[in-house]
Amino acid sequence: MGLLMHIWLIDDNQALLDLLVSCLDEVNVCPRAFATAQDVIYLSENLAMAPDIIVMDWTLPDLPATHLLDYLVRMYPTARLVVMSGDFSIESRLPYGARFLAKPFRLATFREIVMEIAAAVTEAFPSD
């Protein structure tokens, strides 16, 4: 994988965010962690680099997940989405193409999904 993937991780559980970031150490990604939907919205308006992959928790304390998903799809239509939740019923409400990651999950499973998506993005947009 030649391209550096920009991945946004959104979850209000700081310990989980730290684990997700650390398990991506050996993967060619540049992770950015967010604890709230408002952080994502505020910082997305001030960041020059768009995410290639967005991994978000379905349950956030400050905004319904559907609102944040609508915002992210509108702002970053080419970003690949992964939604984490322990509620299996939300899978049918995800935008087309979004992946569902059931909580609890193994870090190896999370990492495999990220690597699979990153490989697909790299294949779709090869570097010159």
JSON list of C-alpha atoms in Angstrom, two decimals:
[
{"chain": "A", "resi": 1, "resn": "MET", "atom": "CA", "xyz": [0.00, 0.00, 0.00]},
{"chain": "A", "resi": 2, "resn": "GLY", "atom": "CA", "xyz": [1.78, 3.14, -1.20]},
{"chain": "A", "resi": 3, "resn": "LEU", "atom": "CA", "xyz": [-0.65, 5.91, -0.28]},
{"chain": "A", "resi": 4, "resn": "LEU", "atom": "CA", "xyz": [-0.91, 7.27, 3.25]},
{"chain": "A", "resi": 5, "resn": "MET", "atom": "CA", "xyz": [-4.55, 6.88, 4.22]},
{"chain": "A", "resi": 6, "resn": "HIS", "atom": "CA", "xyz": [-6.16, 9.49, 6.43]},
{"chain": "A", "resi": 7, "resn": "ILE", "atom": "CA", "xyz": [-8.51, 7.83, 8.88]},
{"chain": "A", "resi": 8, "resn": "TRP", "atom": "CA", "xyz": [-10.85, 9.52, 11.32]},
{"chain": "A", "resi": 9, "resn": "LEU", "atom": "CA", "xyz": [-11.87, 7.61, 14.44]},
{"chain": "A", "resi": 10, "resn": "ILE", "atom": "CA", "xyz": [-14.95, 8.92, 16.26]},
{"chain": "A", "resi": 11, "resn": "ASP", "atom": "CA", "xyz": [-15.97, 7.50, 19.64]},
{"chain": "A", "resi": 12, "resn": "ASP", "atom": "CA", "xyz": [-16.71, 9.03, 23.04]},
{"chain": "A", "resi": 13, "resn": "ASN", "atom": "CA", "xyz": [-14.74, 6.24, 24.76]},
{"chain": "A", "resi": 14, "resn": "GLN", "atom": "CA", "xyz": [-11.18, 7.59, 24.98]},
{"chain": "A", "resi": 15, "resn": "ALA", "atom": "CA", "xyz": [-9.74, 4.22, 26.00]},
{"chain": "A", "resi": 16, "resn": "LEU", "atom": "CA", "xyz": [-11.20, 2.62, 22.86]},
{"chain": "A", "resi": 17, "resn": "LEU", "atom": "CA", "xyz": [-9.89, 5.46, 20.69]},
{"chain": "A", "resi": 18, "resn": "ASP", "atom": "CA", "xyz": [-6.41, 4.94, 22.14]},
{"chain": "A", "resi": 19, "resn": "LEU", "atom": "CA", "xyz": [-6.61, 1.20, 21.42]},
{"chain": "A", "resi": 20, "resn": "LEU", "atom": "CA", "xyz": [-7.78, 1.78, 17.84]},
{"chain": "A", "resi": 21, "resn": "VAL", "atom": "CA", "xyz": [-5.02, 4.28, 17.16]},
{"chain": "A", "resi": 22, "resn": "SER", "atom": "CA", "xyz": [-2.37, 1.99, 18.65]},
{"chain": "A", "resi": 23, "resn": "CYS", "atom": "CA", "xyz": [-3.51, -1.04, 16.66]},
{"chain": "A", "resi": 24, "resn": "LEU", "atom": "CA", "xyz": [-3.01, 0.97, 13.46]},
{"chain": "A", "resi": 25, "resn": "ASP", "atom": "CA", "xyz": [0.65, 1.73, 14.23]},
{"chain": "A", "resi": 26, "resn": "GLU", "atom": "CA", "xyz": [1.97, -0.69, 11.62]},
{"chain": "A", "resi": 27, "resn": "VAL", "atom": "CA", "xyz": [-0.63, 0.18, 8.97]},
{"chain": "A", "resi": 28, "resn": "ASN", "atom": "CA", "xyz": [0.02, 2.95, 6.46]},
{"chain": "A", "resi": 29, "resn": "VAL", "atom": "CA", "xyz": [-2.60, 5.31, 7.91]},
{"chain": "A", "resi": 30, "resn": "CYS", "atom": "CA", "xyz": [-2.61, 8.70, 9.58]},
{"chain": "A", "resi": 31, "resn": "PRO", "atom": "CA", "xyz": [-5.27, 8.44, 12.31]},
{"chain": "A", "resi": 32, "resn": "ARG", "atom": "CA", "xyz": [-7.08, 11.38, 13.88]},
{"chain": "A", "resi": 33, "resn": "ALA", "atom": "CA", "xyz": [-9.26, 10.69, 16.92]},
{"chain": "A", "resi": 34, "resn": "PHE", "atom": "CA", "xyz": [-12.43, 12.60, 17.84]},
{"chain": "A", "resi": 35, "resn": "ALA", "atom": "CA", "xyz": [-14.47, 12.21, 21.04]},
{"chain": "A", "resi": 36, "resn": "THR", "atom": "CA", "xyz": [-17.62, 14.06, 19.93]},
{"chain": "A", "resi": 37, "resn": "ALA", "atom": "CA", "xyz": [-19.58, 14.79, 16.79]},
{"chain": "A", "resi": 38, "resn": "GLN", "atom": "CA", "xyz": [-19.14, 18.52, 17.41]},
{"chain": "A", "resi": 39, "resn": "ASP", "atom": "CA", "xyz": [-15.34, 18.06, 17.40]},
{"chain": "A", "resi": 40, "resn": "VAL", "atom": "CA", "xyz": [-15.62, 16.40, 14.00]},
{"chain": "A", "resi": 41, "resn": "ILE", "atom": "CA", "xyz": [-17.78, 19.16, 12.57]},
{"chain": "A", "resi": 42, "resn": "TYR", "atom": "CA", "xyz": [-15.66, 21.97, 14.00]},
{"chain": "A", "resi": 43, "resn": "LEU", "atom": "CA", "xyz": [-12.32, 20.51, 12.98]},
{"chain": "A", "resi": 44, "resn": "SER", "atom": "CA", "xyz": [-13.52, 19.35, 9.57]},
{"chain": "A", "resi": 45, "resn": "GLU", "atom": "CA", "xyz": [-14.20, 22.98, 8.71]},
{"chain": "A", "resi": 46, "resn": "ASN", "atom": "CA", "xyz": [-10.59, 23.85, 9.60]},
{"chain": "A", "resi": 47, "resn": "LEU", "atom": "CA", "xyz": [-8.66, 20.85, 8.26]},
{"chain": "A", "resi": 48, "resn": "ALA", "atom": "CA", "xyz": [-7.16, 20.83, 4.81]},
{"chain": "A", "resi": 49, "resn": "MET", "atom": "CA", "xyz": [-6.89, 17.04, 4.55]},
{"chain": "A", "resi": 50, "resn": "ALA", "atom": "CA", "xyz": [-10.08, 15.06, 3.95]},
{"chain": "A", "resi": 51, "resn": "PRO", "atom": "CA", "xyz": [-10.45, 11.58, 5.43]},
{"chain": "A", "resi": 52, "resn": "ASP", "atom": "CA", "xyz": [-10.18, 8.49, 3.25]},
{"chain": "A", "resi": 53, "resn": "ILE", "atom": "CA", "xyz": [-11.78, 6.29, 5.91]},
{"chain": "A", "resi": 54, "resn": "ILE", "atom": "CA", "xyz": [-14.14, 7.27, 8.72]},
{"chain": "A", "resi": 55, "resn": "VAL", "atom": "CA", "xyz": [-14.79, 4.89, 11.62]},
{"chain": "A", "resi": 56, "resn": "MET", "atom": "CA", "xyz": [-17.48, 6.10, 13.99]},
{"chain": "A", "resi": 57, "resn": "ASP", "atom": "CA", "xyz": [-19.49, 4.87, 16.92]},
{"chain": "A", "resi": 58, "resn": "TRP", "atom": "CA", "xyz": [-23.25, 4.90, 16.39]},
{"chain": "A", "resi": 59, "resn": "THR", "atom": "CA", "xyz": [-23.87, 6.28, 19.88]},
{"chain": "A", "resi": 60, "resn": "LEU", "atom": "CA", "xyz": [-22.33, 9.68, 20.54]},
{"chain": "A", "resi": 61, "resn": "PRO", "atom": "CA", "xyz": [-23.28, 11.95, 23.45]},
{"chain": "A", "resi": 62, "resn": "ASP", "atom": "CA", "xyz": [-23.86, 15.20, 21.60]},
{"chain": "A", "resi": 63, "resn": "LEU", "atom": "CA", "xyz": [-25.54, 14.48, 18.26]},
{"chain": "A", "resi": 64, "resn": "PRO", "atom": "CA", "xyz": [-27.61, 11.66, 16.76]},
{"chain": "A", "resi": 65, "resn": "ALA", "atom": "CA", "xyz": [-25.51, 9.39, 14.58]},
{"chain": "A", "resi": 66, "resn": "THR", "atom": "CA", "xyz": [-27.82, 9.92, 11.62]},
{"chain": "A", "resi": 67, "resn": "HIS", "atom": "CA", "xyz": [-27.09, 13.67, 11.69]},
{"chain": "A", "resi": 68, "resn": "LEU", "atom": "CA", "xyz": [-23.34, 13.11, 11.79]},
{"chain": "A", "resi": 69, "resn": "LEU", "atom": "CA", "xyz": [-23.54, 10.49, 9.03]},
{"chain": "A", "resi": 70, "resn": "ASP", "atom": "CA", "xyz": [-25.53, 12.86, 6.80]},
{"chain": "A", "resi": 71, "resn": "TYR", "atom": "CA", "xyz": [-22.94, 15.58, 7.41]},
{"chain": "A", "resi": 72, "resn": "LEU", "atom": "CA", "xyz": [-19.97, 13.29, 6.71]},
{"chain": "A", "resi": 73, "resn": "VAL", "atom": "CA", "xyz": [-21.51, 11.84, 3.53]},
{"chain": "A", "resi": 74, "resn": "ARG", "atom": "CA", "xyz": [-22.25, 15.36, 2.27]},
{"chain": "A", "resi": 75, "resn": "MET", "atom": "CA", "xyz": [-18.80, 16.75, 3.15]},
{"chain": "A", "resi": 76, "resn": "TYR", "atom": "CA", "xyz": [-16.73, 13.68, 2.19]},
{"chain": "A", "resi": 77, "resn": "PRO", "atom": "CA", "xyz": [-18.67, 11.68, -0.42]},
{"chain": "A", "resi": 78, "resn": "THR", "atom": "CA", "xyz": [-15.66, 9.54, -1.36]},
{"chain": "A", "resi": 79, "resn": "ALA", "atom": "CA", "xyz": [-14.71, 8.60, 2.22]},
{"chain": "A", "resi": 80, "resn": "ARG", "atom": "CA", "xyz": [-15.34, 4.98, 3.17]},
{"chain": "A", "resi": 81, "resn": "LEU", "atom": "CA", "xyz": [-17.48, 4.60, 6.29]},
{"chain": "A", "resi": 82, "resn": "VAL", "atom": "CA", "xyz": [-17.38, 2.05, 9.09]},
{"chain": "A", "resi": 83, "resn": "VAL", "atom": "CA", "xyz": [-19.99, 2.31, 11.83]},
{"chain": "A", "resi": 84, "resn": "MET", "atom": "CA", "xyz": [-19.42, 0.54, 15.16]},
{"chain": "A", "resi": 85, "resn": "SER", "atom": "CA", "xyz": [-22.29, -0.46, 17.41]},
{"chain": "A", "resi": 86, "resn": "GLY", "atom": "CA", "xyz": [-23.60, -3.16, 19.68]},
{"chain": "A", "resi": 87, "resn": "ASP", "atom": "CA", "xyz": [-27.07, -2.56, 18.21]},
{"chain": "A", "resi": 88, "resn": "PHE", "atom": "CA", "xyz": [-27.41, -4.86, 15.20]},
{"chain": "A", "resi": 89, "resn": "SER", "atom": "CA", "xyz": [-30.66, -3.19, 14.11]},
{"chain": "A", "resi": 90, "resn": "ILE", "atom": "CA", "xyz": [-28.83, -0.09, 12.86]},
{"chain": "A", "resi": 91, "resn": "GLU", "atom": "CA", "xyz": [-27.08, -1.98, 10.06]},
{"chain": "A", "resi": 92, "resn": "SER", "atom": "CA", "xyz": [-30.09, -1.54, 7.76]},
{"chain": "A", "resi": 93, "resn": "ARG", "atom": "CA", "xyz": [-30.09, 2.24, 8.38]},
{"chain": "A", "resi": 94, "resn": "LEU", "atom": "CA", "xyz": [-26.52, 2.82, 7.23]},
{"chain": "A", "resi": 95, "resn": "PRO", "atom": "CA", "xyz": [-25.74, 4.66, 4.00]},
{"chain": "A", "resi": 96, "resn": "TYR", "atom": "CA", "xyz": [-25.05, 2.52, 0.94]},
{"chain": "A", "resi": 97, "resn": "GLY", "atom": "CA", "xyz": [-21.52, 1.15, 1.04]},
{"chain": "A", "resi": 98, "resn": "ALA", "atom": "CA", "xyz": [-20.97, 1.73, 4.77]},
{"chain": "A", "resi": 99, "resn": "ARG", "atom": "CA", "xyz": [-19.55, -1.19, 6.72]},
{"chain": "A", "resi": 100, "resn": "PHE", "atom": "CA", "xyz": [-20.97, -2.32, 10.05]},
{"chain": "A", "resi": 101, "resn": "LEU", "atom": "CA", "xyz": [-18.61, -3.42, 12.82]},
{"chain": "A", "resi": 102, "resn": "ALA", "atom": "CA", "xyz": [-20.44, -5.13, 15.69]},
{"chain": "A", "resi": 103, "resn": "LYS", "atom": "CA", "xyz": [-19.28, -4.26, 19.20]},
{"chain": "A", "resi": 104, "resn": "PRO", "atom": "CA", "xyz": [-17.58, -5.84, 20.97]},
{"chain": "A", "resi": 105, "resn": "PHE", "atom": "CA", "xyz": [-15.00, -6.70, 18.35]},
{"chain": "A", "resi": 106, "resn": "ARG", "atom": "CA", "xyz": [-11.43, -7.93, 18.25]},
{"chain": "A", "resi": 107, "resn": "LEU", "atom": "CA", "xyz": [-8.75, -5.39, 17.41]},
{"chain": "A", "resi": 108, "resn": "ALA", "atom": "CA", "xyz": [-7.50, -7.79, 14.74]},
{"chain": "A", "resi": 109, "resn": "THR", "atom": "CA", "xyz": [-10.93, -7.64, 13.07]},
{"chain": "A", "resi": 110, "resn": "PHE", "atom": "CA", "xyz": [-10.91, -3.84, 13.17]},
{"chain": "A", "resi": 111, "resn": "ARG", "atom": "CA", "xyz": [-7.43, -3.74, 11.69]},
{"chain": "A", "resi": 112, "resn": "GLU", "atom": "CA", "xyz": [-8.36, -6.21, 8.93]},
{"chain": "A", "resi": 113, "resn": "ILE", "atom": "CA", "xyz": [-11.35, -4.09, 7.94]},
{"chain": "A", "resi": 114, "resn": "VAL", "atom": "CA", "xyz": [-9.23, -0.92, 7.81]},
{"chain": "A", "resi": 115, "resn": "MET", "atom": "CA", "xyz": [-6.55, -2.67, 5.76]},
{"chain": "A", "resi": 116, "resn": "GLU", "atom": "CA", "xyz": [-9.15, -4.11, 3.38]},
{"chain": "A", "resi": 117, "resn": "ILE", "atom": "CA", "xyz": [-10.75, -0.70, 2.84]},
{"chain": "A", "resi": 118, "resn": "ALA", "atom": "CA", "xyz": [-7.36, 0.99, 2.44]},
{"chain": "A", "resi": 119, "resn": "ALA", "atom": "CA", "xyz": [-6.37, -1.59, -0.19]},
{"chain": "A", "resi": 120, "resn": "ALA", "atom": "CA", "xyz": [-9.63, -0.98, -2.06]},
{"chain": "A", "resi": 121, "resn": "VAL", "atom": "CA", "xyz": [-9.08, 2.80, -1.97]},
{"chain": "A", "resi": 122, "resn": "THR", "atom": "CA", "xyz": [-5.51, 2.37, -3.18]},
{"chain": "A", "resi": 123, "resn": "GLU", "atom": "CA", "xyz": [-6.70, 0.12, -6.01]},
{"chain": "A", "resi": 124, "resn": "ALA", "atom": "CA", "xyz": [-9.42, 2.60, -7.00]},
{"chain": "A", "resi": 125, "resn": "PHE", "atom": "CA", "xyz": [-7.05, 5.59, -6.88]},
{"chain": "A", "resi": 126, "resn": "PRO", "atom": "CA", "xyz": [-3.53, 4.32, -7.68]},
{"chain": "A", "resi": 127, "resn": "SER", "atom": "CA", "xyz": [-0.66, 6.74, -7.13]},
{"chain": "A", "resi": 128, "resn": "ASP", "atom": "CA", "xyz": [1.38, 7.83, -10.12]}
]
